[in-house]
mmCIF file of C-alpha atoms in Angstrom:
data_model
loop_
_atom_site.group_PDB
_atom_site.id
_atom_site.type_symbol
_atom_site.label_atom_id
_atom_site.label_comp_id
_atom_site.label_asym_id
_atom_site.label_seq_id
_atom_site.Cartn_x
_atom_site.Cartn_y
_atom_site.Cartn_z
ATOM 1 C CA GLY A 31 84.108 75.659 118.864
ATOM 2 C CA ALA A 32 85.336 78.939 120.014
ATOM 3 C CA GLY A 33 86.346 80.211 116.715
ATOM 4 C CA VAL A 34 86.133 79.709 113.009
ATOM 5 C CA SER A 35 87.264 76.152 112.434
ATOM 6 C CA GLN A 36 88.604 74.949 108.632
ATOM 7 C CA SER A 37 89.339 71.345 106.959
ATOM 8 C CA PRO A 38 91.413 69.902 106.032
ATOM 9 C CA SER A 39 94.339 72.200 107.147
ATOM 10 C CA ASN A 40 96.623 71.121 103.895
ATOM 11 C CA LYS A 41 95.722 69.263 100.825
ATOM 12 C CA VAL A 42 97.443 68.118 97.839
ATOM 13 C CA THR A 43 95.907 67.030 94.658
ATOM 14 C CA GLU A 44 96.768 66.165 91.786
ATOM 15 C CA LYS A 45 96.007 68.277 88.241
ATOM 16 C CA GLY A 46 92.370 67.789 87.907
ATOM 17 C CA LYS A 47 90.623 66.440 90.802
ATOM 18 C CA ASP A 48 88.011 67.564 92.486
ATOM 19 C CA VAL A 49 88.601 69.168 96.118
ATOM 20 C CA GLU A 50 85.894 70.488 98.970
ATOM 21 C CA LEU A 51 86.822 72.497 101.391
ATOM 22 C CA ARG A 52 85.301 73.279 104.535
ATOM 23 C CA CYS A 53 84.377 75.765 107.475
ATOM 24 C CA ASP A 54 82.634 75.495 109.595
ATOM 25 C CA PRO A 55 81.123 79.546 111.361
ATOM 26 C CA ILE A 56 81.453 80.986 114.810
ATOM 27 C CA SER A 57 78.299 80.098 115.918
ATOM 28 C CA GLY A 58 75.430 82.675 115.326
ATOM 29 C CA HIS A 59 77.746 84.362 112.836
ATOM 30 C CA THR A 60 75.193 85.250 110.436
ATOM 31 C CA ALA A 61 77.756 86.394 107.426
ATOM 32 C CA LEU A 62 80.445 84.142 105.706
ATOM 33 C CA TYR A 63 83.495 85.189 103.341
ATOM 34 C CA TRP A 64 85.659 82.598 101.464
ATOM 35 C CA TYR A 65 88.952 84.844 100.528
ATOM 36 C CA ARG A 66 92.018 83.255 98.544
ATOM 37 C CA GLN A 67 95.696 84.641 99.346
ATOM 38 C CA SER A 68 98.410 82.988 96.989
ATOM 39 C CA LEU A 69 101.735 83.441 98.478
ATOM 40 C CA GLY A 70 102.810 86.759 98.590
ATOM 41 C CA GLN A 71 99.435 88.619 97.419
ATOM 42 C CA GLY A 72 96.709 89.616 99.148
ATOM 43 C CA LEU A 73 93.343 88.515 100.092
ATOM 44 C CA GLU A 74 91.684 87.547 97.382
ATOM 45 C CA PHE A 75 87.416 87.632 97.684
ATOM 46 C CA LEU A 76 85.818 84.696 95.939
ATOM 47 C CA ILE A 77 82.538 85.153 97.924
ATOM 48 C CA TYR A 78 79.911 86.225 100.450
ATOM 49 C CA PHE A 79 77.062 84.546 101.939
ATOM 50 C CA GLN A 80 74.013 86.754 104.555
ATOM 51 C CA GLY A 81 71.992 84.694 106.386
ATOM 52 C CA ASN A 82 68.908 83.652 104.087
ATOM 53 C CA SER A 83 69.563 85.893 100.883
ATOM 54 C CA ALA A 84 71.648 84.867 97.536
ATOM 55 C CA PRO A 85 75.024 84.159 98.259
ATOM 56 C CA ASP A 86 77.399 87.359 96.178
ATOM 57 C CA LYS A 87 79.097 85.320 93.734
ATOM 58 C CA SER A 88 81.388 88.234 91.665
ATOM 59 C CA GLY A 89 84.483 87.236 93.178
ATOM 60 C CA LEU A 90 84.614 83.491 91.769
ATOM 61 C CA PRO A 91 87.831 83.054 89.072
ATOM 62 C CA SER A 92 85.897 80.746 86.643
ATOM 63 C CA ASP A 93 83.058 78.418 87.274
ATOM 64 C CA ARG A 94 85.101 75.788 88.425
ATOM 65 C CA PHE A 95 84.543 76.803 91.594
ATOM 66 C CA SER A 96 81.404 77.006 93.519
ATOM 67 C CA ALA A 97 80.073 77.052 97.267
ATOM 68 C CA GLU A 98 77.384 76.508 99.099
ATOM 69 C CA ARG A 99 76.082 77.353 102.485
ATOM 70 C CA THR A 100 74.240 74.840 104.271
ATOM 71 C CA GLY A 101 71.042 75.552 107.570
ATOM 72 C CA GLY A 102 73.231 79.045 107.845
ATOM 73 C CA SER A 103 76.256 77.680 108.556
ATOM 74 C CA VAL A 104 78.723 75.125 107.486
ATOM 75 C CA SER A 105 80.101 76.271 104.267
ATOM 76 C CA THR A 106 81.757 74.030 101.583
ATOM 77 C CA LEU A 107 83.260 75.232 98.340
ATOM 78 C CA THR A 108 84.717 73.154 96.056
ATOM 79 C CA ILE A 109 86.785 73.220 93.327
ATOM 80 C CA GLN A 110 86.638 71.131 90.297
ATOM 81 C CA ARG A 111 89.413 70.128 88.054
ATOM 82 C CA THR A 112 91.346 71.863 89.357
ATOM 83 C CA GLN A 113 94.086 73.835 88.016
ATOM 84 C CA GLN A 114 98.166 74.758 89.474
ATOM 85 C CA GLU A 115 96.994 78.289 89.823
ATOM 86 C CA ASP A 116 94.461 77.229 92.332
ATOM 87 C CA SER A 117 97.053 77.047 94.397
ATOM 88 C CA ALA A 118 96.813 79.226 97.568
ATOM 89 C CA VAL A 119 95.525 79.537 101.164
ATOM 90 C CA TYR A 120 92.143 79.661 100.765
ATOM 91 C CA LEU A 121 90.341 81.158 104.173
ATOM 92 C CA CYS A 122 87.381 81.657 105.427
ATOM 93 C CA ALA A 123 85.983 84.179 107.728
ATOM 94 C CA SER A 124 83.107 84.935 110.023
ATOM 95 C CA SER A 125 80.684 88.196 111.140
ATOM 96 C CA LEU A 126 78.087 88.773 113.389
ATOM 97 C CA GLU A 127 77.134 91.533 110.909
ATOM 98 C CA ASP A 128 74.993 93.406 113.609
ATOM 99 C CA ARG A 129 73.226 95.725 111.623
ATOM 100 C CA GLN A 130 72.734 98.284 114.553
ATOM 101 C CA ARG A 131 77.176 97.630 114.511
ATOM 102 C CA LEU A 132 78.237 97.406 110.878
ATOM 103 C CA TYR A 133 80.648 100.021 111.390
ATOM 104 C CA ASN A 134 82.593 98.073 114.033
ATOM 105 C CA GLU A 135 82.206 95.114 111.922
ATOM 106 C CA LYS A 136 85.218 92.358 113.252
ATOM 107 C CA LEU A 137 85.883 89.520 110.780
ATOM 108 C CA PHE A 138 87.338 86.403 112.436
ATOM 109 C CA PHE A 139 89.456 84.551 110.434
ATOM 110 C CA GLY A 140 89.927 80.714 110.387
ATOM 111 C CA SER A 141 94.205 79.501 109.697
ATOM 112 C CA GLY A 142 92.831 78.458 106.224
ATOM 113 C CA THR A 143 93.312 75.124 103.918
ATOM 114 C CA GLN A 144 97.133 75.255 101.998
ATOM 115 C CA LEU A 145 95.517 73.746 98.541
ATOM 116 C CA SER A 146 98.589 72.503 96.407
ATOM 117 C CA VAL A 147 97.562 71.017 92.980
ATOM 118 C CA LEU A 148 100.398 69.213 91.177
ATOM 119 C CA ARG B 51 94.171 99.868 88.525
ATOM 120 C CA LYS B 52 93.474 97.919 92.303
ATOM 121 C CA GLU B 53 90.370 99.052 94.112
ATOM 122 C CA VAL B 54 92.415 99.649 97.495
ATOM 123 C CA GLU B 55 95.968 100.238 97.072
ATOM 124 C CA GLN B 56 99.172 99.885 99.327
ATOM 125 C CA ASP B 57 102.784 100.236 99.338
ATOM 126 C CA PRO B 58 103.495 96.385 99.567
ATOM 127 C CA GLY B 59 107.383 97.695 101.085
ATOM 128 C CA PRO B 60 109.118 96.138 103.153
ATOM 129 C CA PHE B 61 109.363 98.803 105.881
ATOM 130 C CA ASN B 62 112.649 98.019 107.589
ATOM 131 C CA VAL B 63 113.110 100.050 110.647
ATOM 132 C CA PRO B 64 114.959 100.016 114.051
ATOM 133 C CA GLU B 65 113.424 99.084 117.507
ATOM 134 C CA GLY B 66 111.665 102.751 119.087
ATOM 135 C CA ALA B 67 111.536 104.331 115.248
ATOM 136 C CA THR B 68 107.517 104.999 114.280
ATOM 137 C CA VAL B 69 106.405 104.159 110.731
ATOM 138 C CA ALA B 70 103.171 104.717 108.765
ATOM 139 C CA PHE B 71 101.624 103.213 105.816
ATOM 140 C CA ASN B 72 98.816 104.607 103.695
ATOM 141 C CA CYS B 73 96.590 103.061 101.937
ATOM 142 C CA THR B 74 94.628 104.096 99.261
ATOM 143 C CA TYR B 75 90.989 103.984 98.188
ATOM 144 C CA SER B 76 89.316 104.196 94.456
ATOM 145 C CA ASN B 77 85.363 103.679 95.390
ATOM 146 C CA SER B 78 84.063 106.948 97.156
ATOM 147 C CA ALA B 79 80.926 104.682 98.305
ATOM 148 C CA SER B 80 82.987 102.906 100.348
ATOM 149 C CA GLN B 81 81.759 103.520 104.327
ATOM 150 C CA SER B 82 83.708 101.477 106.315
ATOM 151 C CA PHE B 83 87.348 101.063 107.032
ATOM 152 C CA PHE B 84 90.122 99.031 108.586
ATOM 153 C CA TRP B 85 93.509 97.187 109.488
ATOM 154 C CA TYR B 86 94.047 93.846 109.903
ATOM 155 C CA ARG B 87 97.978 92.316 110.925
ATOM 156 C CA GLN B 88 98.674 89.117 109.378
ATOM 157 C CA ASP B 89 102.085 87.422 110.588
ATOM 158 C CA CYS B 90 103.358 85.031 108.502
ATOM 159 C CA ARG B 91 101.619 81.825 107.680
ATOM 160 C CA LYS B 92 98.749 83.219 109.851
ATOM 161 C CA GLU B 93 95.206 84.308 109.548
ATOM 162 C CA PRO B 94 94.148 87.855 109.101
ATOM 163 C CA LYS B 95 93.199 89.545 112.417
ATOM 164 C CA LEU B 96 91.737 92.690 113.445
ATOM 165 C CA LEU B 97 93.953 94.934 114.582
ATOM 166 C CA MET B 98 91.685 98.876 114.827
ATOM 167 C CA SER B 99 88.704 100.438 113.236
ATOM 168 C CA VAL B 100 89.116 103.750 111.424
ATOM 169 C CA TYR B 101 87.152 106.409 112.272
ATOM 170 C CA SER B 102 86.272 109.407 110.125
ATOM 171 C CA SER B 103 87.575 111.473 113.302
ATOM 172 C CA GLY B 104 90.819 109.091 113.411
ATOM 173 C CA ASN B 105 91.456 106.879 116.661
ATOM 174 C CA GLU B 106 94.765 105.608 118.700
ATOM 175 C CA ASP B 107 95.090 102.708 120.753
ATOM 176 C CA GLY B 108 98.159 102.803 122.666
ATOM 177 C CA ARG B 109 101.108 103.069 119.733
ATOM 178 C CA PHE B 110 97.982 103.089 117.116
ATOM 179 C CA THR B 111 97.094 105.415 115.347
ATOM 180 C CA ALA B 112 94.150 105.569 111.950
ATOM 181 C CA GLN B 113 93.178 108.112 110.162
ATOM 182 C CA LEU B 114 90.577 108.616 107.088
ATOM 183 C CA ASN B 115 90.436 111.244 104.385
ATOM 184 C CA ARG B 116 87.966 111.272 102.813
ATOM 185 C CA ALA B 117 88.669 113.535 100.445
ATOM 186 C CA SER B 118 91.988 112.280 98.906
ATOM 187 C CA GLN B 119 90.367 108.952 99.717
ATOM 188 C CA TYR B 120 93.110 107.496 101.714
ATOM 189 C CA ILE B 121 93.220 105.798 105.132
ATOM 190 C CA SER B 122 97.374 106.075 107.413
ATOM 191 C CA LEU B 123 98.018 103.880 110.312
ATOM 192 C CA LEU B 124 100.306 104.995 112.676
ATOM 193 C CA ILE B 125 103.035 102.995 114.901
ATOM 194 C CA ARG B 126 105.042 104.895 117.563
ATOM 195 C CA ASP B 127 108.166 103.008 119.326
ATOM 196 C CA SER B 128 108.002 99.886 116.860
ATOM 197 C CA LYS B 129 108.474 96.596 118.642
ATOM 198 C CA LEU B 130 110.191 93.426 117.449
ATOM 199 C CA SER B 131 106.579 91.763 117.952
ATOM 200 C CA ASP B 132 105.372 94.648 115.750
ATOM 201 C CA SER B 133 106.530 92.729 112.544
ATOM 202 C CA ALA B 134 104.213 91.220 110.322
ATOM 203 C CA THR B 135 102.413 92.580 107.029
ATOM 204 C CA TYR B 136 99.562 95.439 108.231
ATOM 205 C CA LEU B 137 96.604 95.215 105.422
ATOM 206 C CA CYS B 138 93.967 97.644 104.936
ATOM 207 C CA VAL B 139 90.096 96.617 104.407
ATOM 208 C CA VAL B 140 87.802 98.573 102.134
ATOM 209 C CA VAL B 141 84.106 97.920 103.284
ATOM 210 C CA HIS B 142 81.188 98.677 101.346
ATOM 211 C CA TYR B 143 77.517 98.067 102.556
ATOM 212 C CA GLY B 144 74.633 97.300 99.922
ATOM 213 C CA GLY B 145 71.076 96.025 100.660
ATOM 214 C CA ALA B 146 71.739 92.014 101.056
ATOM 215 C CA THR B 147 75.930 91.963 99.991
ATOM 216 C CA ASN B 148 78.167 93.279 102.033
ATOM 217 C CA LYS B 149 82.235 92.901 100.883
ATOM 218 C CA LEU B 150 85.134 93.632 102.372
ATOM 219 C CA ILE B 151 87.623 94.656 99.891
ATOM 220 C CA PHE B 152 91.551 93.742 101.835
ATOM 221 C CA GLY B 153 94.705 95.909 99.970
ATOM 222 C CA THR B 154 97.820 93.502 99.194
ATOM 223 C CA GLY B 155 99.400 94.731 102.618
ATOM 224 C CA THR B 156 102.263 96.113 103.806
ATOM 225 C CA LEU B 157 105.494 94.069 105.402
ATOM 226 C CA LEU B 158 107.037 95.621 108.428
ATOM 227 C CA ALA B 159 109.915 94.240 110.092
ATOM 228 C CA VAL B 160 111.872 95.942 113.001
ATOM 229 C CA GLN B 161 115.027 95.222 113.997
ATOM 230 C CA PRO B 162 116.574 95.391 117.328
#
């Protein structure tokens, strides 16, 4: 597709259940980011993937959160034993991250997954 | 203290007004700076990069002050369509890890 695709667009789950959120980045983009945005809040960095390098997981809020990126393309963010405070919009973004053009790097966001934990 | 700080607003201005937003950052090693725009219930989209010498794109002017560690966005002749949240973004580049840090955003409401 032409842009970053996320699925599902909305997810309602019960407290304690596991959820998986999917992100299809723009083809050829080497960098992939996950962010979380709570109502009225800014974007909270969760995790960053770049090519075959080890991901930067420094933003994951707890060990209930994990993410993987298979084949350098699709990424899945998994939240285990969901809690009500996990309710937020989860945004995925990708960029080409051409090292020659770093200072003009543009991040393309998907439309997000609205997660509601009841 | 947050790494990137912005006045959350809201800034309520009449059409045609000039409005300015500031953003401060704490990490002096930050290397790149951007302004993103986020419409209500939409994803953020890049508005403009911020260069050391300052740069302009139509009605929008961005400036960077490295010594004081702040960036600014000036919007001239505000339009109703400018109503949105403006997010300041600071980037650290380091080895295999690049990190984009977003401010919490400044809400602009342009009134007719």
